[in-house]
Each structure stands twice: as C-alpha cells, then as structure tokens.
C-alpha atoms as one frame of an Amber mdcrd trajectory, in Angstrom:
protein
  32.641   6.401  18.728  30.962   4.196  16.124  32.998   2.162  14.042  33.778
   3.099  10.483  30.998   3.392   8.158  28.229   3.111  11.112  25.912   5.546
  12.430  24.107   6.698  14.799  20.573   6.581  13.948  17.243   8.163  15.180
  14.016   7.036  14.414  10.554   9.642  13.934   7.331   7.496  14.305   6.664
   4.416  15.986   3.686   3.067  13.728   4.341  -0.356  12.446   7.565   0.817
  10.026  10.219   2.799  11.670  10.771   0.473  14.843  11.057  -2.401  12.294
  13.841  -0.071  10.173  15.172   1.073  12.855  15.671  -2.886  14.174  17.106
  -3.626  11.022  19.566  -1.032  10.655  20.433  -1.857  14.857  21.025  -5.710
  13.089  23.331  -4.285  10.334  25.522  -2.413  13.152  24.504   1.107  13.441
  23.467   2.587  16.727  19.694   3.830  17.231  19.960   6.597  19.618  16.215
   7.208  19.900  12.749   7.122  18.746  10.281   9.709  19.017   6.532  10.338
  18.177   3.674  12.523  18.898   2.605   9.716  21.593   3.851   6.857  23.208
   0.896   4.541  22.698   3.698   2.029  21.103   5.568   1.097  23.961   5.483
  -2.332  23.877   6.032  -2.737  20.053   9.175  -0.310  20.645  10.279  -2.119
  23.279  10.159  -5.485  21.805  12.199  -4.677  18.258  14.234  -1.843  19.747
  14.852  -2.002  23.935  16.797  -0.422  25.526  16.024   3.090  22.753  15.259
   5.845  25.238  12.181   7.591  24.004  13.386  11.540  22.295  11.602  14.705
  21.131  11.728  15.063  17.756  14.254  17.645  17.669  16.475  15.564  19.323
  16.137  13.202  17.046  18.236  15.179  14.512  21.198  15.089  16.500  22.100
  11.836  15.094  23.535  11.392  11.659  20.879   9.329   9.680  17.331  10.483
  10.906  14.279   8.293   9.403  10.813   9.601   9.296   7.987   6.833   9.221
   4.965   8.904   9.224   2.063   8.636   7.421   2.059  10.647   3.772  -0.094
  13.824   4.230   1.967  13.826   8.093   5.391  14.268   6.209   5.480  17.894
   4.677   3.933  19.888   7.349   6.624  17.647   9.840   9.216  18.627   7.554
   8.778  21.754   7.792   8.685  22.188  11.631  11.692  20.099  12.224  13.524
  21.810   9.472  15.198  24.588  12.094  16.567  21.289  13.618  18.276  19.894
  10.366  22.030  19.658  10.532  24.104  20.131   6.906  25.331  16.732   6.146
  23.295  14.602   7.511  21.202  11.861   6.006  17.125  12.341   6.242  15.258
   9.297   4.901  11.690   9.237   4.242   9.359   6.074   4.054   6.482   7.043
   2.467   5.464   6.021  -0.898   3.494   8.643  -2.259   6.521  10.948  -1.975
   9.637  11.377  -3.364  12.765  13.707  -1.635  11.013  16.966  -3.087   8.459
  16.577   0.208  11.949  17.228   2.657  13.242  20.537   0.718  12.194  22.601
   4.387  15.256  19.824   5.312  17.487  20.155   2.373  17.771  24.133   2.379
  19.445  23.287   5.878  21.489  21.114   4.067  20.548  17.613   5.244  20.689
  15.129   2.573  17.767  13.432   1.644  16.315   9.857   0.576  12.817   8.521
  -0.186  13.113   4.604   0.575   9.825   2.752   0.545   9.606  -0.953   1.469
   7.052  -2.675  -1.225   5.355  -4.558   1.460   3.187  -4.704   4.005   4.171
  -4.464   7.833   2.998  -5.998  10.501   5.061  -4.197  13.396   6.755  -7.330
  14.311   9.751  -9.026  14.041   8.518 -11.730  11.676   9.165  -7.712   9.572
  12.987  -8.641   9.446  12.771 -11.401   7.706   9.787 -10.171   4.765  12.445
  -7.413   4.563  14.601  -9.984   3.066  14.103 -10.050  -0.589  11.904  -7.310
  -0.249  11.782  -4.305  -3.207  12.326  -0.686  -1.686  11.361   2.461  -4.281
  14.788   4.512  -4.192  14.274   8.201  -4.883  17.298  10.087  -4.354  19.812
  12.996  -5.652  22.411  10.955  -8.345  25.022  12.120  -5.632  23.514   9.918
  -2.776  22.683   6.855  -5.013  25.269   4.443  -3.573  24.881   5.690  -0.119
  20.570   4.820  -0.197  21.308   1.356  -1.911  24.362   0.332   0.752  21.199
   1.305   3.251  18.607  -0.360   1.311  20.223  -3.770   0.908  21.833  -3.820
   4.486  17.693  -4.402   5.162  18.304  -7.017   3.032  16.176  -5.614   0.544
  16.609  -4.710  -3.350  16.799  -0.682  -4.557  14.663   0.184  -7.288  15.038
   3.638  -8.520  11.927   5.489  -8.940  11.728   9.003 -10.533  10.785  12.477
  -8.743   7.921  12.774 -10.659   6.700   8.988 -11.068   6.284   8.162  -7.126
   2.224   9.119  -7.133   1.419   6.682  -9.496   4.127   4.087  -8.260   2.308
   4.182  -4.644  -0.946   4.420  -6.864  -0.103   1.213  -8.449   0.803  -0.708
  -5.034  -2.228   1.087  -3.431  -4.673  -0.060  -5.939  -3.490  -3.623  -5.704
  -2.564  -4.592  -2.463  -5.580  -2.429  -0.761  -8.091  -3.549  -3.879  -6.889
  -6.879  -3.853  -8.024  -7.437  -0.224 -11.442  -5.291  -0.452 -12.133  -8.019
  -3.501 -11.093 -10.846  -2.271 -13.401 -10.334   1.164 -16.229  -9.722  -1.004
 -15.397 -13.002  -2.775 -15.342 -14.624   0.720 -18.228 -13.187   1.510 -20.466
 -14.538  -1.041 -18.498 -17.681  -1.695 -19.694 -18.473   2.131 -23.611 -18.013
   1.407 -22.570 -21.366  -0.565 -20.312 -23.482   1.084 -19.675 -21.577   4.528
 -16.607 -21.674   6.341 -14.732 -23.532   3.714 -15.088 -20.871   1.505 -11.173
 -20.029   1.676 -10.393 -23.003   1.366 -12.271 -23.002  -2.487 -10.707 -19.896
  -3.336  -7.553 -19.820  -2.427  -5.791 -22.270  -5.526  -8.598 -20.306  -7.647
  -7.063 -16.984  -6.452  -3.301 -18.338  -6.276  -3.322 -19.315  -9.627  -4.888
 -15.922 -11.070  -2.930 -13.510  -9.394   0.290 -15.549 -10.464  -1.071 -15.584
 -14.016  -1.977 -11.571 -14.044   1.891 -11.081 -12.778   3.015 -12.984 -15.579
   0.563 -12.483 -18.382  -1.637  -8.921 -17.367  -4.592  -9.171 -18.774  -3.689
 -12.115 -21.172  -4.675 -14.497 -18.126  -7.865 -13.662 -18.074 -10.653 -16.380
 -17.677 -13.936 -17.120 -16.956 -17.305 -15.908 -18.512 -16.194 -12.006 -19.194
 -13.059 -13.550 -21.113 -15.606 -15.826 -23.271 -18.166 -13.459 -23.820 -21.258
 -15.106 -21.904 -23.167 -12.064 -21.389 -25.833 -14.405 -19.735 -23.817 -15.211
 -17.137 -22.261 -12.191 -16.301 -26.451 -10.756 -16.201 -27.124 -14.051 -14.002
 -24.093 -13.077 -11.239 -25.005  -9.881 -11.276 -28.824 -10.565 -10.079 -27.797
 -13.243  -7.823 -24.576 -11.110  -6.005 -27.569  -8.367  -5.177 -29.605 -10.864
  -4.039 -27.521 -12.493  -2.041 -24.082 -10.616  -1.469 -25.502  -6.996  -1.422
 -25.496  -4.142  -3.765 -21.517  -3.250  -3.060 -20.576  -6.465  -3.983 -22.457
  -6.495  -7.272 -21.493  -3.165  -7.977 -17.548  -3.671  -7.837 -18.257  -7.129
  -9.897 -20.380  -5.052 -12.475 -17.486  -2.078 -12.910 -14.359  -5.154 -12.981
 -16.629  -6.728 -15.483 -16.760  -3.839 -17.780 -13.225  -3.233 -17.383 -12.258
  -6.865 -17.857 -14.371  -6.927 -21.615 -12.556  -3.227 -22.834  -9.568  -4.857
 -21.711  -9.866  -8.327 -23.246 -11.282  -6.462 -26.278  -8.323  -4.319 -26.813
  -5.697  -7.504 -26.372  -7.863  -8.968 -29.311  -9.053 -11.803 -26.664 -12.841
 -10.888 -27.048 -15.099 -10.097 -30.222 -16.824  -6.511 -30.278 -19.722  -8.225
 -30.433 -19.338 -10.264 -27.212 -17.542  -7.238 -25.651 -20.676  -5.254 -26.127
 -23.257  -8.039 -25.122 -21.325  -8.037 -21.606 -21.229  -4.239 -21.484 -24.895
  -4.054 -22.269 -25.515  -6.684 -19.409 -23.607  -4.618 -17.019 -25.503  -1.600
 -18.202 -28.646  -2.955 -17.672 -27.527  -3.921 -14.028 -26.246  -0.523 -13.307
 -29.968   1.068 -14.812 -32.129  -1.098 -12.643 -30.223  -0.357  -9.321 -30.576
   3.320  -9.864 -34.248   2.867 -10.732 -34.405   0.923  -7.776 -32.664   3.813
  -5.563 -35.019   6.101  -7.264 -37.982   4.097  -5.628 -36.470   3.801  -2.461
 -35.979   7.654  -2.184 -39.330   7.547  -3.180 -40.922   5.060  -0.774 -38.561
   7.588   2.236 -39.814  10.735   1.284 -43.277   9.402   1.226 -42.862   8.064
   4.667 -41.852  11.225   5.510
C-alpha cells in the first residue's frame, strides 16, 4: 500500500511529455504502475526516465488512481470517449494538452472520474534534462473549484507554478504560446537564413544579442520596444529589404517580413510611436511589394500555361 497522500499513477502516451510527468511524479513519491500507447516505438525513451514501468493497455491504465493522458490535442476527445467505459468514480484524470480545458474529458466525468487540464508552458525534449526545465516552469491549471488544491499540490510537486486558466480562455491561451514559440522559431530561421548569404556560418553568432535583447524588451515593453526602420518610419528601407530578401532569401522570407512590417507600423501607430504619415509611407511600400509579386505570379502562370 502506498503511503499517505501517494498514488499510484498510470501514464497514456509515450511522446516526449507523459514519460517526463510520469518521471516527475515517480521523483515526488507516487508509484507509476504503467504506461501505455497505441505503439511501442518509445522504448528506449520509456525505459530511460521510467524503467522498470511494465508496458499496459489503455484500459488498464485506469485501474490506478491518477491516470494522465499526454496525447496530442485533436487525439484527446475521441480517446476520451473510448476509454470512458473504463473510468472509475473518484479517480483523478489529468489532461496535458493546451488547447483544451476539462470540458474535452466529460465521456470521463459522467463516470465520475475527476478531471484536470495541466499544461506545462514549455517545450519538451523527452529527456531528463525535462526535470529540471520543469523547475520553475508555468503549468495552465483548468480545473472544477472543488479540485483546485488537489491540481496545484500536483503541479508544484513538478516543481512547477499553477496558473489558472478559464474553461473558455484555453484556445487562445495555447493560441498565444503557439503563435510565439512555433512563430518565433519559423522567424528566426528565416533570419538565419538570410543573415548567412552575408556573413555565413557566423550568422548566429550576429543575431543572437540582437535577438536576446528584443525578445527581452517585447516581454517587458510589447510593442513599446520596437526598433529599427518600421519603428522610424523609413519607408525606403523597408522597400529596399523587401527587394533584396526576394532576391536573395526567397519569396517566403520576404513575404512574412512584408506582413510583420505592416503589422509592426498599425501597431507602432496605435501606441502613438509612429506618425500617420510615416505609418502609411511603410504600408504603401509593403503594398507595392505585395502588388509586384502577384503580378509576377501572374506571369509565371502565364509563361506555364504557355509552355503547356
């Protein structure tokens, strides 16, 4: 029998988060009992933060008291809803996904399992060097008022903080994270990518104070840390990048710089940092960009079909 206050825990998915939650709630001093997923391409990840688990079927999986599902978002409902004959009343379901909050296990609930949406603001790697980033990490808490304490005693034996997040506000919570941690890096390898046409292979190496320094001043400041030619107004410039990053970078890297720059001038317009004037000249020069690549489309359809 577990001591007081521990459980015995099973773990659904072995992707790169549930072996790492499962290893941290092992660490705290509850018992993981199993893991289970659709296959067992993960062996050596599972084995390495969690040995000795024996591999379950998902049903069995609810035969423990705290069962956590790490599947991926659109995976969750219809999994719900087959494992849902399996549900036992009083016991603990968690969810990891951050596009939903406990609304996604109600196939569970009716059963009477109590649920939990926890999900770990971070990205995983599927390693142990996950323990420790879960240290100081933020997890979005959605949960019935009733099982408040019970989520945040989980949450912070990860060594993590609880943040509650409403029913109805997780899409554009995960939204948020989504657009910048996955933007971020699509931007940033676009910025690597044409930095290098100029000074090769020490193009991180140029960017990254550059890039340091600006995302620490948009977490501090939004859109009042803004710099550069958008936040002055220099419409020639922004035309000038815009010609050279086709030339050069390609036509998706021009294109994301020409949309950021017209949402960097209504922005900086609307916090008074930039003139309607100059917020207009740097519109029009993204306009003009935007009307000679679809002419230049156009031709190119053209120049196909005549091939044709």
């Amino acid at each position: 029998m577990n001591p007081a206050g521990r459980l015995d825990v099973a773990v659904v998915g072995a992707g790169r988060v549930g072996p790492v939650l499962g290893a941290a709630l092992r660490d705290a001093g509850h018992r993981v009992t199993g893991i289970a997923a659709r296959t067992r391409t993960a062996v050596e990840r599972v084995e390495a933060l969690l040995p000795g688990v024996p591999w379950v079927e998902p049903a069995r999986a609810f035969a423990a008291d705290l069962v956590v599902l790490a599947v991926p978002d659109d995976v969750l409902g219809p999994l719900a809803a087959d494992l849902a004959p399996h549900a036992r009343a009083g016991q603990l379901v968690v969810h990891t996904c951050g596009l939903h909050g406990t609304a996604v296990l109600e196939p569970l609930t009716a059963a009477g399992a109590m649920p939990a949406a926890l999900h770990p603001a971070m990205t995983f790697t599927g390693t142990s060097l996950d323990l420790g980033r879960l240290h100081g990490a933020v997890v979005a808490v959605t949960v019935p008022p009733l099982l408040v304490p019970i989520a945040d005693a989980l949450v912070r034996e990860w060594g993590a903080t609880p943040v509650p997040v409403a029913e109805e506000d997780r899409p554009v919570y995960h939204a948020a994270l989504a657009h910048g941690a996955n933007h971020l890096v699509t931007l940033v390898a676009q910025a690597l990518d044409a930095a290098r046409e100029a000074v090769a292979d020490a193009a991180p190496d140029v960017l990254r104070p550059l890039l340091t320094a600006a995302l620490e001043g948009a977490l501090a400041s939004g859109s009042a840390a803004l710099t550069g030619p958008v936040a002055r107004g220099d419409a020639g410039t922004v035309a000038a990048h815009l010609r050279v990053l086709r030339e050069r970078a390609g036509a998706g890297t021009a294109a994301t710089y020409a949309q950021l720059a017209g949402v960097a001038a209504d922005r900086a317009r609307s916090a008074g940092r930039l003139d309607p004037a100059a917020a207009d000249a740097v519109r029009d020069a993204v306009s003009g960009f935007e009307q000679d690549s679809r002419a230049a489309r156009a031709r190119q359809g053209e120049e196909q079909q005549d091939r044709g």
